[in-house]
PDB file of C-alpha atoms in Angstrom:
ATOM      1  CA  MET A   1      -0.177  -0.211  -0.015  1.00 55.00           C
ATOM      2  CA  ARG A   2       1.425   3.446  -0.915  1.00 69.00           C
ATOM      3  CA  ALA A   3       1.719   6.323   1.535  1.00 63.00           C
ATOM      4  CA  THR A   4      -0.814   8.379  -0.508  1.00 71.00           C
ATOM      5  CA  GLU A   5      -3.621   5.499   0.003  1.00 77.00           C
ATOM      6  CA  LEU A   6      -2.719   5.295   3.839  1.00 79.00           C
ATOM      7  CA  SER A   7      -3.033   9.199   4.310  1.00 85.00           C
ATOM      8  CA  GLU A   8      -6.367   9.249   2.124  1.00 86.00           C
ATOM      9  CA  MET A   9      -7.878   6.348   4.531  1.00 85.00           C
ATOM     10  CA  ALA A  10      -6.780   8.162   7.546  1.00 86.00           C
ATOM     11  CA  ALA A  11      -8.589  11.389   6.405  1.00 88.00           C
ATOM     12  CA  PHE A  12     -11.706   9.196   5.775  1.00 89.00           C
ATOM     13  CA  ALA A  13     -11.520   7.861   8.989  1.00 88.00           C
ATOM     14  CA  ALA A  14     -11.084  11.464  10.614  1.00 88.00           C
ATOM     15  CA  VAL A  15     -14.278  12.475   8.683  1.00 89.00           C
ATOM     16  CA  ALA A  16     -16.111   9.473  10.026  1.00 87.00           C
ATOM     17  CA  ARG A  17     -15.566   9.845  13.475  1.00 85.00           C
ATOM     18  CA  HIS A  18     -16.201  13.750  13.363  1.00 86.00           C
ATOM     19  CA  LYS A  19     -18.830  13.897  10.691  1.00 88.00           C
ATOM     20  CA  SER A  20     -17.205  17.419   9.851  1.00 87.00           C
ATOM     21  CA  PHE A  21     -14.621  17.851   7.115  1.00 88.00           C
ATOM     22  CA  ARG A  22     -13.499  20.970   9.409  1.00 87.00           C
ATOM     23  CA  LYS A  23     -13.013  19.104  12.611  1.00 86.00           C
ATOM     24  CA  ALA A  24     -11.397  16.534  10.613  1.00 86.00           C
ATOM     25  CA  GLY A  25      -8.963  18.632   9.000  1.00 86.00           C
ATOM     26  CA  GLU A  26      -7.912  20.250  12.398  1.00 84.00           C
ATOM     27  CA  GLU A  27      -7.168  16.690  13.902  1.00 82.00           C
ATOM     28  CA  ARG A  28      -4.978  16.066  10.819  1.00 82.00           C
ATOM     29  CA  GLY A  29      -3.583  19.190  10.680  1.00 85.00           C
ATOM     30  CA  VAL A  30      -4.795  20.353   7.528  1.00 87.00           C
ATOM     31  CA  THR A  31      -7.420  22.189   5.725  1.00 90.00           C
ATOM     32  CA  ALA A  32     -11.018  21.269   5.575  1.00 86.00           C
ATOM     33  CA  SER A  33     -10.605  21.200   1.496  1.00 89.00           C
ATOM     34  CA  ALA A  34      -7.537  19.283   1.840  1.00 89.00           C
ATOM     35  CA  ILE A  35      -9.355  16.363   3.491  1.00 88.00           C
ATOM     36  CA  SER A  36     -12.298  16.500   1.243  1.00 88.00           C
ATOM     37  CA  HIS A  37      -9.885  16.262  -1.755  1.00 91.00           C
ATOM     38  CA  ALA A  38      -8.287  13.275  -0.114  1.00 89.00           C
ATOM     39  CA  VAL A  39     -11.509  11.596   0.226  1.00 90.00           C
ATOM     40  CA  LEU A  40     -12.842  12.350  -3.154  1.00 91.00           C
ATOM     41  CA  ASN A  41      -9.331  10.419  -4.396  1.00 90.00           C
ATOM     42  CA  LEU A  42     -10.263   7.407  -2.500  1.00 88.00           C
ATOM     43  CA  GLU A  43     -13.586   7.320  -3.328  1.00 89.00           C
ATOM     44  CA  ASP A  44     -12.581   7.555  -7.233  1.00 90.00           C
ATOM     45  CA  ARG A  45      -9.873   5.038  -6.935  1.00 87.00           C
ATOM     46  CA  ILE A  46     -11.942   2.126  -5.324  1.00 85.00           C
ATOM     47  CA  GLY A  47     -15.343   3.483  -7.259  1.00 90.00           C
ATOM     48  CA  ILE A  48     -17.689   3.341  -4.282  1.00 89.00           C
ATOM     49  CA  ARG A  49     -19.161   6.549  -2.513  1.00 89.00           C
ATOM     50  CA  LEU A  50     -18.324   6.347   0.904  1.00 89.00           C
ATOM     51  CA  LEU A  51     -19.903   9.894   2.297  1.00 88.00           C
ATOM     52  CA  ASN A  52     -23.243  11.532   1.861  1.00 87.00           C
ATOM     53  CA  ARG A  53     -22.689  14.978   1.624  1.00 83.00           C
ATOM     54  CA  THR A  54     -24.998  18.096   2.025  1.00 77.00           C
ATOM     55  CA  THR A  55     -24.200  21.874   3.004  1.00 72.00           C
ATOM     56  CA  ARG A  56     -25.223  21.331   6.521  1.00 77.00           C
ATOM     57  CA  SER A  57     -24.062  17.465   7.007  1.00 80.00           C
ATOM     58  CA  VAL A  58     -22.049  14.751   6.232  1.00 86.00           C
ATOM     59  CA  SER A  59     -23.012  11.082   6.735  1.00 87.00           C
ATOM     60  CA  LEU A  60     -21.492   7.595   5.863  1.00 88.00           C
ATOM     61  CA  THR A  61     -23.153   5.532   3.408  1.00 89.00           C
ATOM     62  CA  GLU A  62     -23.520   1.686   4.037  1.00 88.00           C
ATOM     63  CA  ALA A  63     -20.166   0.946   2.228  1.00 88.00           C
ATOM     64  CA  GLY A  64     -18.659   4.070   4.242  1.00 87.00           C
ATOM     65  CA  GLU A  65     -19.965   2.623   7.372  1.00 88.00           C
ATOM     66  CA  LEU A  66     -18.394  -0.726   6.533  1.00 90.00           C
ATOM     67  CA  LEU A  67     -15.290   0.450   5.795  1.00 87.00           C
ATOM     68  CA  ARG A  68     -14.904   2.508   9.002  1.00 87.00           C
ATOM     69  CA  SER A  69     -15.664  -0.622  10.837  1.00 87.00           C
ATOM     70  CA  HIS A  70     -12.542  -2.253   9.664  1.00 87.00           C
ATOM     71  CA  LEU A  71     -10.298   1.022   9.625  1.00 85.00           C
ATOM     72  CA  ASP A  72     -11.160   1.800  13.310  1.00 81.00           C
ATOM     73  CA  PRO A  73      -9.575  -1.204  14.725  1.00 83.00           C
ATOM     74  CA  ALA A  74      -6.652  -1.252  12.350  1.00 81.00           C
ATOM     75  CA  PHE A  75      -5.633   2.403  12.961  1.00 76.00           C
ATOM     76  CA  GLY A  76      -6.205   1.605  16.739  1.00 75.00           C
ATOM     77  CA  GLU A  77      -3.718  -1.376  16.210  1.00 78.00           C
ATOM     78  CA  ILE A  78      -1.405   1.346  14.625  1.00 72.00           C
ATOM     79  CA  ASN A  79      -1.256   3.779  17.163  1.00 68.00           C
ATOM     80  CA  SER A  80      -0.856   1.225  20.029  1.00 68.00           C
ATOM     81  CA  ALA A  81       2.452  -0.203  17.923  1.00 69.00           C
ATOM     82  CA  LEU A  82       3.679   3.287  17.800  1.00 62.00           C
ATOM     83  CA  ASP A  83       2.868   4.037  21.629  1.00 58.00           C
ATOM     84  CA  ALA A  84       5.012   0.616  22.342  1.00 58.00           C
ATOM     85  CA  LEU A  85       7.971   2.086  20.351  1.00 57.00           C
ATOM     86  CA  ASN A  86       8.094   4.971  23.123  1.00 55.00           C
ATOM     87  CA  ARG A  87       9.565   2.384  25.215  1.00 56.00           C
ATOM     88  CA  PHE A  88      12.834   2.507  22.862  1.00 53.00           C
ATOM     89  CA  ARG A  89      13.036   6.130  23.036  1.00 54.00           C
ATOM     90  CA  ASP A  90      12.231   7.184  26.233  1.00 58.00           C
ATOM     91  CA  THR A  91      13.221   3.951  28.648  1.00 60.00           C
ATOM     92  CA  PRO A  92      16.433   1.672  28.146  1.00 58.00           C
ATOM     93  CA  PHE A  93      14.701  -1.381  26.657  1.00 62.00           C
ATOM     94  CA  GLY A  94      15.373  -4.044  24.083  1.00 72.00           C
ATOM     95  CA  ARG A  95      18.556  -5.465  22.367  1.00 81.00           C
ATOM     96  CA  VAL A  96      21.946  -3.761  21.743  1.00 85.00           C
ATOM     97  CA  ARG A  97      24.536  -5.413  20.007  1.00 88.00           C
ATOM     98  CA  ILE A  98      28.087  -4.353  20.366  1.00 88.00           C
ATOM     99  CA  ASN A  99      31.166  -5.496  18.682  1.00 90.00           C
ATOM    100  CA  VAL A 100      34.551  -5.468  20.407  1.00 88.00           C
ATOM    101  CA  GLY A 101      37.973  -6.723  19.986  1.00 84.00           C
ATOM    102  CA  ASN A 102      38.425 -10.101  21.870  1.00 83.00           C
ATOM    103  CA  SER A 103      41.770  -8.833  23.383  1.00 82.00           C
ATOM    104  CA  ILE A 104      40.434  -5.524  24.763  1.00 83.00           C
ATOM    105  CA  ALA A 105      36.861  -6.420  25.528  1.00 85.00           C
ATOM    106  CA  PRO A 106      37.399  -7.553  29.622  1.00 83.00           C
ATOM    107  CA  PHE A 107      38.969  -3.974  30.162  1.00 81.00           C
ATOM    108  CA  VAL A 108      36.449  -2.251  27.609  1.00 81.00           C
ATOM    109  CA  VAL A 109      33.078  -3.670  28.857  1.00 84.00           C
ATOM    110  CA  GLY A 110      34.071  -6.283  31.439  1.00 81.00           C
ATOM    111  CA  GLN A 111      33.268  -3.771  34.460  1.00 79.00           C
ATOM    112  CA  VAL A 112      30.298  -2.256  32.639  1.00 82.00           C
ATOM    113  CA  ILE A 113      27.836  -5.206  32.030  1.00 84.00           C
ATOM    114  CA  GLY A 114      27.038  -5.783  35.624  1.00 85.00           C
ATOM    115  CA  PRO A 115      26.180  -2.312  36.937  1.00 84.00           C
ATOM    116  CA  LEU A 116      24.604  -1.278  33.434  1.00 82.00           C
ATOM    117  CA  LEU A 117      22.258  -4.650  33.420  1.00 84.00           C
ATOM    118  CA  MET A 118      21.273  -4.117  36.966  1.00 85.00           C
ATOM    119  CA  LYS A 119      20.155  -0.310  36.377  1.00 85.00           C
ATOM    120  CA  ASN A 120      18.210  -1.496  33.527  1.00 82.00           C
ATOM    121  CA  PRO A 121      16.399  -4.840  33.758  1.00 83.00           C
ATOM    122  CA  ASN A 122      14.614  -4.545  30.233  1.00 81.00           C
ATOM    123  CA  LEU A 123      17.792  -4.257  28.481  1.00 82.00           C
ATOM    124  CA  GLN A 124      19.253  -7.067  26.489  1.00 83.00           C
ATOM    125  CA  LEU A 125      22.921  -6.588  26.081  1.00 85.00           C
ATOM    126  CA  GLU A 126      24.956  -8.427  23.230  1.00 88.00           C
ATOM    127  CA  ILE A 127      28.439  -8.300  23.181  1.00 87.00           C
ATOM    128  CA  ALA A 128      30.633 -10.234  20.368  1.00 89.00           C
ATOM    129  CA  ALA A 129      34.122 -10.334  21.210  1.00 86.00           C
ATOM    130  CA  THR A 130      36.474 -10.899  18.247  1.00 84.00           C
ATOM    131  CA  ASP A 131      39.665  -9.383  17.012  1.00 80.00           C
ATOM    132  CA  ARG A 132      38.385 -10.186  13.188  1.00 81.00           C
ATOM    133  CA  LEU A 133      37.513  -6.633  11.546  1.00 79.00           C
ATOM    134  CA  VAL A 134      33.961  -6.387  11.168  1.00 81.00           C
ATOM    135  CA  ASP A 135      31.454  -4.444   9.118  1.00 84.00           C
ATOM    136  CA  ILE A 136      29.036  -3.683  12.220  1.00 83.00           C
ATOM    137  CA  VAL A 137      26.454  -2.423   9.486  1.00 82.00           C
ATOM    138  CA  GLU A 138      26.237  -5.560   7.380  1.00 81.00           C
ATOM    139  CA  GLU A 139      26.475  -7.925  10.341  1.00 85.00           C
ATOM    140  CA  GLY A 140      23.690  -6.075  12.274  1.00 84.00           C
ATOM    141  CA  PHE A 141      25.415  -4.416  15.343  1.00 87.00           C
ATOM    142  CA  ASP A 142      24.302  -1.189  16.564  1.00 87.00           C
ATOM    143  CA  ALA A 143      28.136  -0.145  17.337  1.00 87.00           C
ATOM    144  CA  GLY A 144      31.414  -1.241  17.323  1.00 88.00           C
ATOM    145  CA  ILE A 145      34.832  -0.559  19.725  1.00 87.00           C
ATOM    146  CA  ARG A 146      38.277  -0.059  18.087  1.00 85.00           C
ATOM    147  CA  PHE A 147      41.010   1.873  18.012  1.00 81.00           C
ATOM    148  CA  GLY A 148      41.100   5.076  15.973  1.00 70.00           C
ATOM    149  CA  GLU A 149      43.111   3.675  12.840  1.00 59.00           C
ATOM    150  CA  ARG A 150      40.719   0.938  12.385  1.00 64.00           C
ATOM    151  CA  VAL A 151      37.517   2.593  12.679  1.00 70.00           C
ATOM    152  CA  THR A 152      35.490   2.592   9.396  1.00 67.00           C
ATOM    153  CA  GLU A 153      35.087   6.088   7.811  1.00 72.00           C
ATOM    154  CA  GLY A 154      31.894   7.664   7.882  1.00 74.00           C
ATOM    155  CA  MET A 155      31.267   6.659  11.136  1.00 81.00           C
ATOM    156  CA  ILE A 156      29.991   8.459  14.150  1.00 83.00           C
ATOM    157  CA  ALA A 157      33.155   8.255  16.542  1.00 84.00           C
ATOM    158  CA  VAL A 158      32.504   8.603  20.463  1.00 84.00           C
ATOM    159  CA  ARG A 159      35.872   8.592  22.250  1.00 85.00           C
ATOM    160  CA  ILE A 160      35.848   6.303  25.215  1.00 82.00           C
ATOM    161  CA  LYS A 161      38.137   6.495  28.428  1.00 72.00           C
ATOM    162  CA  PRO A 162      40.315   3.449  28.546  1.00 69.00           C
ATOM    163  CA  ARG A 163      43.707   4.224  26.884  1.00 74.00           C
ATOM    164  CA  MET A 164      45.215   0.489  26.558  1.00 81.00           C
ATOM    165  CA  ARG A 165      49.198  -0.292  26.566  1.00 88.00           C
ATOM    166  CA  LEU A 166      51.032  -3.266  25.400  1.00 92.00           C
ATOM    167  CA  VAL A 167      53.823  -4.116  27.474  1.00 95.00           C
ATOM    168  CA  VAL A 168      56.653  -6.836  27.103  1.00 97.00           C
ATOM    169  CA  VAL A 169      56.739  -9.615  29.835  1.00 97.00           C
ATOM    170  CA  GLY A 170      58.434 -12.801  31.075  1.00 96.00           C
ATOM    171  CA  SER A 171      58.644 -15.253  33.508  1.00 96.00           C
ATOM    172  CA  PRO A 172      60.964 -15.171  36.511  1.00 96.00           C
ATOM    173  CA  ALA A 173      62.264 -18.481  34.942  1.00 95.00           C
ATOM    174  CA  TYR A 174      62.701 -17.180  31.783  1.00 95.00           C
ATOM    175  CA  PHE A 175      65.172 -14.701  32.958  1.00 95.00           C
ATOM    176  CA  GLU A 176      67.256 -17.075  35.026  1.00 92.00           C
ATOM    177  CA  THR A 177      69.562 -17.957  32.288  1.00 89.00           C
ATOM    178  CA  ARG A 178      68.905 -14.880  29.957  1.00 91.00           C
ATOM    179  CA  GLN A 179      70.107 -11.044  30.582  1.00 93.00           C
ATOM    180  CA  LYS A 180      66.837  -8.766  30.524  1.00 94.00           C
ATOM    181  CA  PRO A 181      66.579  -6.496  27.205  1.00 94.00           C
ATOM    182  CA  GLU A 182      67.647  -2.605  28.185  1.00 93.00           C
ATOM    183  CA  THR A 183      66.695  -1.326  24.608  1.00 94.00           C
ATOM    184  CA  PRO A 184      64.116  -2.911  22.101  1.00 95.00           C
ATOM    185  CA  HIS A 185      66.999  -3.521  19.943  1.00 95.00           C
ATOM    186  CA  ASP A 186      68.054  -6.332  22.337  1.00 95.00           C
ATOM    187  CA  LEU A 187      64.777  -8.278  21.626  1.00 95.00           C
ATOM    188  CA  LYS A 188      66.474  -9.768  18.738  1.00 94.00           C
ATOM    189  CA  ARG A 189      68.657 -12.082  21.230  1.00 93.00           C
ATOM    190  CA  HIS A 190      65.216 -13.156  22.683  1.00 95.00           C
ATOM    191  CA  ILE A 191      62.626 -15.881  21.635  1.00 95.00           C
ATOM    192  CA  CYS A 192      59.495 -13.641  21.186  1.00 96.00           C
ATOM    193  CA  ILE A 193      55.955 -14.718  20.521  1.00 96.00           C
ATOM    194  CA  GLN A 194      54.740 -13.295  16.996  1.00 95.00           C
ATOM    195  CA  ASN A 195      51.331 -11.637  17.378  1.00 93.00           C
ATOM    196  CA  MET A 196      48.700 -12.461  14.705  1.00 90.00           C
ATOM    197  CA  PHE A 197      45.626 -10.824  13.888  1.00 84.00           C
ATOM    198  CA  PRO A 198      42.811 -13.861  13.372  1.00 80.00           C
ATOM    199  CA  SER A 199      43.496 -13.266   9.459  1.00 80.00           C
ATOM    200  CA  GLY A 200      47.004 -14.692  10.208  1.00 84.00           C
ATOM    201  CA  ALA A 201      48.868 -11.371   9.363  1.00 86.00           C
ATOM    202  CA  ARG A 202      51.559 -10.716  11.811  1.00 90.00           C
ATOM    203  CA  TYR A 203      51.846  -7.369  13.578  1.00 88.00           C
ATOM    204  CA  PRO A 204      54.913  -5.633  15.045  1.00 92.00           C
ATOM    205  CA  TRP A 205      55.950  -4.872  18.614  1.00 94.00           C
ATOM    206  CA  ASP A 206      55.648  -0.883  18.430  1.00 92.00           C
ATOM    207  CA  PHE A 207      58.097   1.409  21.028  1.00 94.00           C
ATOM    208  CA  GLU A 208      58.779   4.745  21.295  1.00 92.00           C
ATOM    209  CA  ARG A 209      60.674   7.071  23.858  1.00 91.00           C
ATOM    210  CA  ASP A 210      61.851  10.734  24.071  1.00 88.00           C
ATOM    211  CA  GLY A 211      60.782  10.858  20.453  1.00 86.00           C
ATOM    212  CA  GLN A 212      62.316   7.817  19.157  1.00 91.00           C
ATOM    213  CA  THR A 213      60.400   4.920  17.768  1.00 92.00           C
ATOM    214  CA  ILE A 214      61.436   1.647  17.103  1.00 93.00           C
ATOM    215  CA  THR A 215      59.579  -1.082  15.278  1.00 94.00           C
ATOM    216  CA  PHE A 216      60.518  -4.797  16.047  1.00 95.00           C
ATOM    217  CA  HIS A 217      59.299  -7.804  14.108  1.00 95.00           C
ATOM    218  CA  PRO A 218      59.536 -10.909  16.425  1.00 94.00           C
ATOM    219  CA  THR A 219      60.519 -14.125  14.294  1.00 90.00           C
ATOM    220  CA  GLY A 220      60.338 -16.434  17.141  1.00 87.00           C
ATOM    221  CA  PRO A 221      58.875 -20.108  16.819  1.00 93.00           C
ATOM    222  CA  LEU A 222      55.316 -19.582  18.378  1.00 94.00           C
ATOM    223  CA  SER A 223      52.724 -17.374  16.659  1.00 94.00           C
ATOM    224  CA  LEU A 224      49.170 -16.388  18.622  1.00 93.00           C
ATOM    225  CA  ASP A 225      46.408 -14.403  17.740  1.00 89.00           C
ATOM    226  CA  ASP A 226      45.004 -14.513  21.537  1.00 89.00           C
ATOM    227  CA  HIS A 227      46.487 -12.448  24.497  1.00 91.00           C
ATOM    228  CA  GLU A 228      45.514 -15.005  27.098  1.00 91.00           C
ATOM    229  CA  LEU A 229      47.190 -17.765  25.125  1.00 93.00           C
ATOM    230  CA  MET A 230      50.255 -15.233  24.880  1.00 95.00           C
ATOM    231  CA  THR A 231      50.009 -14.603  28.639  1.00 95.00           C
ATOM    232  CA  ALA A 232      49.903 -18.597  29.283  1.00 95.00           C
ATOM    233  CA  ALA A 233      52.834 -18.954  26.964  1.00 95.00           C
ATOM    234  CA  ALA A 234      55.013 -16.194  28.863  1.00 96.00           C
ATOM    235  CA  LEU A 235      53.877 -17.927  32.170  1.00 96.00           C
ATOM    236  CA  SER A 236      55.559 -20.852  31.158  1.00 95.00           C
ATOM    237  CA  GLY A 237      58.556 -19.735  30.515  1.00 94.00           C
ATOM    238  CA  VAL A 238      59.103 -20.314  26.589  1.00 94.00           C
ATOM    239  CA  ALA A 239      58.855 -16.803  25.454  1.00 95.00           C
ATOM    240  CA  LEU A 240      58.477 -13.276  25.858  1.00 97.00           C
ATOM    241  CA  ALA A 241      54.815 -11.594  25.179  1.00 97.00           C
ATOM    242  CA  TYR A 242      53.641  -8.591  23.918  1.00 96.00           C
ATOM    243  CA  VAL A 243      50.482  -8.261  25.699  1.00 94.00           C
ATOM    244  CA  TRP A 244      47.870  -5.571  27.073  1.00 91.00           C
ATOM    245  CA  GLU A 245      48.990  -4.183  30.317  1.00 91.00           C
ATOM    246  CA  GLY A 246      45.595  -4.757  32.122  1.00 87.00           C
ATOM    247  CA  ARG A 247      45.645  -8.648  31.551  1.00 89.00           C
ATOM    248  CA  VAL A 248      48.847  -8.949  33.105  1.00 93.00           C
ATOM    249  CA  ALA A 249      49.043  -6.434  35.804  1.00 92.00           C
ATOM    250  CA  PRO A 250      48.005  -8.791  38.485  1.00 93.00           C
ATOM    251  CA  LEU A 251      50.551 -11.339  37.218  1.00 96.00           C
ATOM    252  CA  ILE A 252      53.416  -8.620  37.412  1.00 96.00           C
ATOM    253  CA  ALA A 253      52.292  -7.437  40.837  1.00 96.00           C
ATOM    254  CA  SER A 254      52.483 -10.918  42.331  1.00 96.00           C
ATOM    255  CA  GLY A 255      55.985 -11.970  40.912  1.00 96.00           C
ATOM    256  CA  GLN A 256      54.654 -14.240  38.318  1.00 97.00           C
ATOM    257  CA  LEU A 257      55.796 -12.131  35.202  1.00 97.00           C
ATOM    258  CA  VAL A 258      58.256  -9.823  35.064  1.00 96.00           C
ATOM    259  CA  GLN A 259      57.546  -6.624  33.109  1.00 96.00           C
ATOM    260  CA  ILE A 260      60.803  -4.942  31.017  1.00 96.00           C
ATOM    261  CA  LEU A 261      61.279  -1.996  28.568  1.00 95.00           C
ATOM    262  CA  ASP A 262      58.354  -0.090  30.554  1.00 93.00           C
ATOM    263  CA  GLU A 263      60.032   3.339  29.789  1.00 93.00           C
ATOM    264  CA  TRP A 264      59.690   2.118  25.920  1.00 93.00           C
ATOM    265  CA  CYS A 265      55.962   1.096  26.099  1.00 91.00           C
ATOM    266  CA  GLN A 266      53.860   3.991  25.742  1.00 82.00           C
ATOM    267  CA  PRO A 267      49.960   4.055  25.602  1.00 79.00           C
ATOM    268  CA  GLU A 268      48.383   3.222  22.621  1.00 74.00           C
ATOM    269  CA  GLU A 269      45.919   5.395  20.573  1.00 71.00           C
ATOM    270  CA  GLN A 270      42.645   6.516  21.823  1.00 80.00           C
ATOM    271  CA  LEU A 271      39.694   3.830  21.797  1.00 84.00           C
ATOM    272  CA  TYR A 272      36.504   4.725  20.240  1.00 87.00           C
ATOM    273  CA  LEU A 273      32.799   3.523  20.113  1.00 87.00           C
ATOM    274  CA  TYR A 274      31.502   3.726  16.719  1.00 87.00           C
ATOM    275  CA  TYR A 275      28.121   3.915  14.754  1.00 86.00           C
ATOM    276  CA  PRO A 276      26.276   4.713  11.720  1.00 83.00           C
ATOM    277  CA  SER A 277      24.163   7.708  12.641  1.00 71.00           C
ATOM    278  CA  ARG A 278      23.208  10.000  15.358  1.00 63.00           C
ATOM    279  CA  ARG A 279      19.389  10.039  14.415  1.00 62.00           C
ATOM    280  CA  HIS A 280      16.846   8.093  16.253  1.00 61.00           C
ATOM    281  CA  ILE A 281      19.038   6.519  18.757  1.00 71.00           C
ATOM    282  CA  SER A 282      17.080   4.333  21.277  1.00 75.00           C
ATOM    283  CA  ALA A 283      17.216   5.100  24.866  1.00 77.00           C
ATOM    284  CA  GLY A 284      18.779   1.634  25.666  1.00 80.00           C
ATOM    285  CA  PHE A 285      21.696   2.528  23.087  1.00 81.00           C
ATOM    286  CA  ARG A 286      22.066   5.808  24.640  1.00 82.00           C
ATOM    287  CA  THR A 287      22.457   4.258  28.028  1.00 83.00           C
ATOM    288  CA  VAL A 288      24.907   1.843  26.604  1.00 84.00           C
ATOM    289  CA  ILE A 289      27.458   4.508  25.207  1.00 82.00           C
ATOM    290  CA  GLU A 290      27.058   6.371  28.311  1.00 83.00           C
ATOM    291  CA  ALA A 291      27.714   3.508  30.466  1.00 83.00           C
ATOM    292  CA  ILE A 292      31.037   2.295  28.160  1.00 83.00           C
ATOM    293  CA  ARG A 293      32.074   6.011  28.130  1.00 80.00           C
ATOM    294  CA  GLY A 294      31.519   6.219  31.835  1.00 69.00           C
ATOM    295  CA  ASP A 295      29.718   9.328  32.059  1.00 54.00           C
TER     296      ASP A 295
END
């Protein structure tokens, strides 16, 4: 059904309720002549007269009564459906789907989930954690969380608070027979885990100090795409790992891992929550954005 046809039937339903073109026009926010024109178009299209008109009154024909008996409950259902949608605008309600990198998910959303759902019991939160690059629109996500350089062009990007840092760690056992590196160049003499994306592509260990940048490409025998596995491998003493500081901080504090080259490990680029449009954001999605931002 075309929009013009629906508008014509809505105009007829208003006249049927008020028995007046003027009052129907006031309800619809248009002139009486516009209402009359819409009803005439409807009658011409279906080939049936729906209203009896005189200079003083308007009444329904038998066909008009029949049509009104079907339209009233139909428009009532439409109005009820639109009223129900108010929950999405005014109250955190319904499903919100977020995509976030698997390796950073615990530090970005891990502490947010519990308080968010406790405060908003009608919210349904779906978080897909994967380091695979995802087209959030194509795969049906409301938003994604990535570092700035990986945010798709044209998206609305909202800066969020965590600033992640990659650090180099090894076990005490590993350093029993090896001297700790003093600069990133010394890593060439060590066994270092190769960091992979899910695609299989390797990414380097990046360092910076006093304006000097060093990019190191590990060539060790072990390649992993999961920071938890990298941490486990470092704990076993097999190699050095380049992992998120938040993941290994408790292990460093307890002495199970040793952090090296700290002054060379600089904070990563700012994290962003990104999504396709600012228009018509639901209350649920707005609440999730505020929680992740730490507002």
